[in-house]
Amino acid sequence: MIILGIETSCDETSVALVNDLKIISNIISTQKIHEQYGGVVPEFASRAHMTQLLPIVREAFREAQLTFKDIDGLAVTCGPGLAGSLLVGMCFCKGLAASLKKPFIGINHIEGHILAVNAQGLPVEYPAICLVVSGGHTLLIYIKEPTKYKIIGRTIDDAAGEAFDKTAKILGLGYPGGPAIEKNAKTGNEKAIAFPRALMDNDNFNFSFSGLKTSVLYYVESLKKNNREIVIPDICASFQKAVSDVLVEKSIRALQEFKCNTLILAGGVARNSTLRECFEKQCEKYQKNFFVPAPELCTDNAAMIAKAGHIRLQKGEYSDFSLDVVPNLSLSDSF
Ligand code: KG4
Ligand code: ZN
């Protein structure tokens, strides 16, 4: 089965082709226009998707050396995301599905992140615990099997990626904040500043990151007031360690409580090499299997959407033309 995937939920225009075994092509174009505004401007995002989507579809087919006639179905992100951006992908998908007379399916973007490791063809064993850490979400999920999920924990305020982005803004490091913080942290001392690890000792699986960001703000302001040097690498390294500690601690605890041997780390923040190393080390210590997508499959991409579509279409599921985008779509318990 060859599936075409389309992802336009935020500021990445991406198109991919996957088959039963692997990703055949996965073209990702990150919109640059937003950098000068310090965050994504929704109207600019949808306009850029409009101009970029068709050339990227053509590029994906060219790279895969396939034609429209070769595909068996289509998958498109239907939410969560920016309404206008989602609509561009959705309308394109419906138009193509209608003209090719092929089935299509709307995919929850969060499920896409969860299944990125499957898109890569990694031998994931279930049940598993998955931590999704992206710009909009921080979720701990019990996965019985692909498409069967139970949410066991979530952030009660900012998402982990949002904390990276807001902290980078406080430090004047630009947007997106995650890569900038990671780069600066490389030369910093992670023990330099004792930032808080919120909810770490609570016996639930929820997270909170807004206090951490405020803590960085107060720390920077106090240095400025006292005319003391602001050592950006130390702040970045200490911040990154505080985020990693909480994420790792709760994920390992979830594995133990739900008697799972597999941990999956997913979402844009999973690109962070310190975080990846912390998870790898702890999983090794507790003898758990650890899966994390290749860096380019952690941030938004269409291969993960195509894979989710592949799994669902193969089960006989599909959407009809009344399907609409749902900007605030959540991942709900499915068993
Ligand atoms: O999954 P994603 O591409 O989009 C959403 O679905 O939100 O995640 C984007 C988030 C941003 O907050 C960005 O700062 C963060 O992922 N991110 C990182 C890194 N690369 C991207 N955070 C930490 N370290 C990174 N290297
Ligand atoms: Zn995402």
Coordinates of C-alpha atoms in Angstrom, one line a residue, residues 85-328:
S85 CA -3.1 26.3 7.4
L86 CA -5.0 23.1 8.1
L87 CA -7.6 24.1 5.4
V88 CA -5.0 24.4 2.7
G89 CA -3.9 20.8 3.2
M90 CA -7.4 19.5 3.7
C91 CA -8.8 21.1 0.5
F92 CA -5.9 19.9 -1.5
C93 CA -6.2 16.4 -0.2
K94 CA -9.9 16.2 -0.9
G95 CA -9.5 17.6 -4.4
L96 CA -6.8 15.1 -5.2
A97 CA -8.7 12.2 -3.6
A98 CA -11.8 13.1 -5.6
S99 CA -9.9 13.4 -8.9
L100 CA -8.0 10.1 -8.4
K101 CA -11.0 8.3 -6.9
K102 CA -8.8 7.1 -4.0
P103 CA -9.7 6.9 -0.3
F104 CA -8.4 9.5 2.1
I105 CA -8.3 9.9 5.9
G106 CA -8.0 12.8 8.3
I107 CA -5.2 12.3 10.9
N108 CA -4.8 13.8 14.3
H109 CA -1.4 15.6 14.3
I110 CA -0.5 14.2 17.7
E111 CA -1.1 10.6 16.6
G112 CA 1.3 11.5 13.7
H113 CA 4.0 12.3 16.2
I114 CA 3.3 9.1 18.2
L115 CA 3.7 7.0 15.0
A116 CA 6.9 8.7 13.6
V117 CA 9.0 5.8 15.0
N118 CA 6.7 3.4 13.1
A119 CA 7.2 5.4 9.9
Q120 CA 10.9 4.7 10.2
G121 CA 10.2 1.0 10.4
L122 CA 11.5 0.6 13.9
P123 CA 10.4 -2.6 15.6
V124 CA 8.3 -1.1 18.4
E125 CA 6.8 -3.5 21.0
Y126 CA 3.5 -2.7 22.7
P127 CA 2.2 -1.8 25.1
A128 CA 4.3 1.3 25.3
I129 CA 4.5 4.6 27.0
C130 CA 4.9 7.6 24.7
L131 CA 6.0 11.1 25.7
V132 CA 4.9 13.7 23.1
V133 CA 6.8 17.0 23.7
S134 CA 6.0 19.6 21.0
G135 CA 5.4 23.3 20.7
G136 CA 1.7 22.9 21.6
H137 CA 1.6 19.6 23.6
T138 CA 3.1 17.7 26.4
L139 CA 1.4 14.4 26.8
L140 CA 2.2 11.1 28.4
I141 CA 0.3 8.4 26.6
Y142 CA -0.3 4.7 27.3
I143 CA -0.3 2.9 23.9
K144 CA -2.0 -0.5 23.9
E145 CA -1.2 -0.8 20.2
P146 CA -1.1 1.8 17.3
T147 CA -4.5 3.7 17.2
K148 CA -5.4 2.6 20.8
Y149 CA -4.4 5.3 23.2
K150 CA -5.0 6.4 26.8
I151 CA -3.8 9.8 28.1
I152 CA -2.2 9.4 31.5
G153 CA -0.6 12.8 32.0
R154 CA -0.4 16.2 30.4
T155 CA 0.9 19.7 31.1
I156 CA -1.3 21.9 33.2
D157 CA 0.0 25.1 31.6
D158 CA 2.8 25.6 29.0
A159 CA 3.9 22.8 26.7
A160 CA 7.6 21.9 26.9
G161 CA 8.4 23.4 23.5
E162 CA 6.5 26.5 24.5
A163 CA 8.8 26.8 27.5
F164 CA 11.8 26.5 25.2
D165 CA 10.4 29.2 22.9
K166 CA 9.4 31.6 25.7
T167 CA 12.7 31.2 27.5
A168 CA 14.6 31.8 24.3
K169 CA 12.6 35.0 23.9
I170 CA 13.5 36.2 27.4
L171 CA 17.2 35.6 26.6
G172 CA 16.8 37.3 23.2
L173 CA 17.7 34.2 21.2
G174 CA 15.0 34.4 18.6
Y175 CA 12.5 31.9 17.2
P176 CA 12.2 28.9 17.3
G177 CA 13.7 28.8 20.7
G178 CA 14.5 25.1 21.1
P179 CA 17.4 24.8 18.7
A180 CA 18.8 28.2 19.9
I181 CA 18.8 27.0 23.6
E182 CA 20.3 23.7 22.7
K183 CA 23.1 25.4 20.8
N184 CA 23.9 27.8 23.6
A185 CA 23.6 25.1 26.3
K186 CA 26.5 23.1 24.7
T187 CA 29.1 25.4 26.3
G188 CA 27.2 26.0 29.5
N189 CA 27.2 24.5 33.0
E190 CA 23.9 22.6 33.7
K191 CA 24.5 22.9 37.5
A192 CA 25.1 26.6 37.5
I193 CA 21.5 27.6 38.4
A194 CA 19.0 25.6 40.4
F195 CA 15.8 26.2 38.4
P196 CA 12.6 24.5 39.8
R197 CA 11.5 21.0 38.8
A198 CA 7.7 21.5 39.1
L199 CA 5.4 18.6 40.1
M200 CA 8.4 16.2 40.0
D201 CA 7.5 14.5 43.3
N202 CA 3.7 14.5 42.7
D203 CA 2.3 11.1 42.3
N204 CA 0.5 11.9 39.1
F205 CA 1.9 12.2 35.5
N206 CA 1.2 15.9 34.9
F207 CA 3.7 18.5 34.1
S208 CA 4.0 22.3 34.6
F209 CA 6.5 24.5 32.8
S210 CA 5.2 28.1 33.2
G211 CA 6.9 28.5 36.6
L212 CA 10.3 27.5 35.1
K213 CA 10.0 30.2 32.4
T214 CA 9.1 32.8 35.1
S215 CA 12.0 31.6 37.2
V216 CA 14.4 32.3 34.2
L217 CA 12.8 35.7 33.8
Y218 CA 13.3 36.7 37.5
Y219 CA 16.8 35.3 37.4
V220 CA 17.7 37.5 34.4
E221 CA 16.0 40.5 35.8
S222 CA 17.9 40.2 39.1
L223 CA 21.2 40.0 37.3
K224 CA 20.4 43.1 35.3
K225 CA 19.3 45.0 38.4
N226 CA 22.6 44.2 40.1
N227 CA 24.7 44.8 37.0
R228 CA 26.0 41.3 37.0
E229 CA 27.0 39.3 33.9
I230 CA 24.3 37.2 32.2
V231 CA 25.9 34.0 31.2
I232 CA 23.5 32.8 28.5
P233 CA 25.1 29.3 28.1
D234 CA 24.8 28.5 31.8
I235 CA 21.1 29.6 31.8
C236 CA 20.4 27.5 28.7
A237 CA 22.1 24.4 30.1
S238 CA 20.5 24.7 33.5
F239 CA 17.0 25.3 32.0
Q240 CA 17.4 22.4 29.6
K241 CA 18.5 20.1 32.5
A242 CA 15.5 21.2 34.6
V243 CA 13.1 20.3 31.7
S244 CA 14.9 17.0 31.0
D245 CA 14.9 15.9 34.7
V246 CA 11.1 16.2 35.0
L247 CA 10.3 14.6 31.6
V248 CA 12.6 11.6 32.2
E249 CA 11.5 11.1 35.9
K250 CA 7.8 11.0 35.1
S251 CA 8.2 8.9 31.9
I252 CA 10.2 6.2 33.8
R253 CA 7.7 6.2 36.6
A254 CA 4.9 5.7 34.0
L255 CA 6.7 2.7 32.5
Q256 CA 6.9 1.1 36.0
E257 CA 3.3 1.9 37.0
F258 CA 1.8 0.7 33.7
K259 CA 4.2 -2.3 33.5
C260 CA 5.6 -1.4 30.0
N261 CA 8.9 -2.2 28.6
T262 CA 8.9 0.3 25.8
L263 CA 9.3 4.1 25.9
I264 CA 8.8 6.3 22.9
L265 CA 9.9 9.9 22.8
A266 CA 8.3 12.1 20.1
G267 CA 7.5 15.7 19.0
G268 CA 9.7 18.7 18.2
V269 CA 11.5 18.9 21.6
A270 CA 12.6 15.3 21.1
R271 CA 15.2 16.7 18.6
N272 CA 17.1 17.9 21.7
S273 CA 20.2 15.8 22.0
T274 CA 20.6 16.3 25.8
L275 CA 17.0 15.1 26.3
R276 CA 17.6 12.1 23.9
E277 CA 20.8 11.2 25.9
C278 CA 19.0 11.5 29.3
F279 CA 16.2 9.2 28.1
E280 CA 18.6 6.7 26.6
K281 CA 20.7 6.5 29.7
Q282 CA 17.8 6.1 32.1
C283 CA 16.1 3.5 29.8
E284 CA 19.3 1.6 29.8
K285 CA 19.6 1.8 33.6
Y286 CA 16.0 0.4 34.0
Q287 CA 16.4 -2.1 31.1
K288 CA 13.6 -0.6 29.0
N289 CA 13.5 -0.3 25.2
F290 CA 13.8 3.2 24.0
F291 CA 12.7 4.6 20.7
V292 CA 13.0 8.1 19.4
P293 CA 12.5 9.2 15.7
A294 CA 15.4 10.5 13.6
P295 CA 15.7 14.3 14.3
E296 CA 13.9 15.3 11.1
L297 CA 11.0 13.1 12.0
C298 CA 10.6 14.7 15.5
T299 CA 9.5 18.1 14.2
D300 CA 6.5 18.4 12.0
N301 CA 6.7 16.2 8.8
A302 CA 4.3 14.4 6.5
A303 CA 5.9 11.0 6.8
M304 CA 4.4 10.5 10.3
I305 CA 1.0 11.6 8.9
A306 CA 1.3 9.2 5.9
K307 CA 2.2 6.4 8.3
A308 CA -0.8 7.0 10.6
G309 CA -2.9 7.0 7.5
H310 CA -1.3 3.8 6.2
I311 CA -2.2 2.0 9.5
R312 CA -5.7 3.3 9.6
L313 CA -6.6 2.8 5.9
Q314 CA -5.2 -0.7 6.2
K315 CA -7.7 -1.3 9.0
G316 CA -10.5 -0.3 6.6
E317 CA -11.0 3.2 8.1
Y318 CA -11.4 6.3 5.9
S319 CA -13.0 9.8 6.0
D320 CA -15.7 11.2 3.8
F321 CA -15.9 14.6 2.1
S322 CA -17.8 16.1 5.0
L323 CA -14.6 15.9 7.0
D324 CA -13.6 19.4 8.3
V325 CA -10.5 20.7 10.1
V326 CA -10.6 20.9 13.9
P327 CA -8.1 23.5 15.1
N328 CA -8.4 22.5 18.8

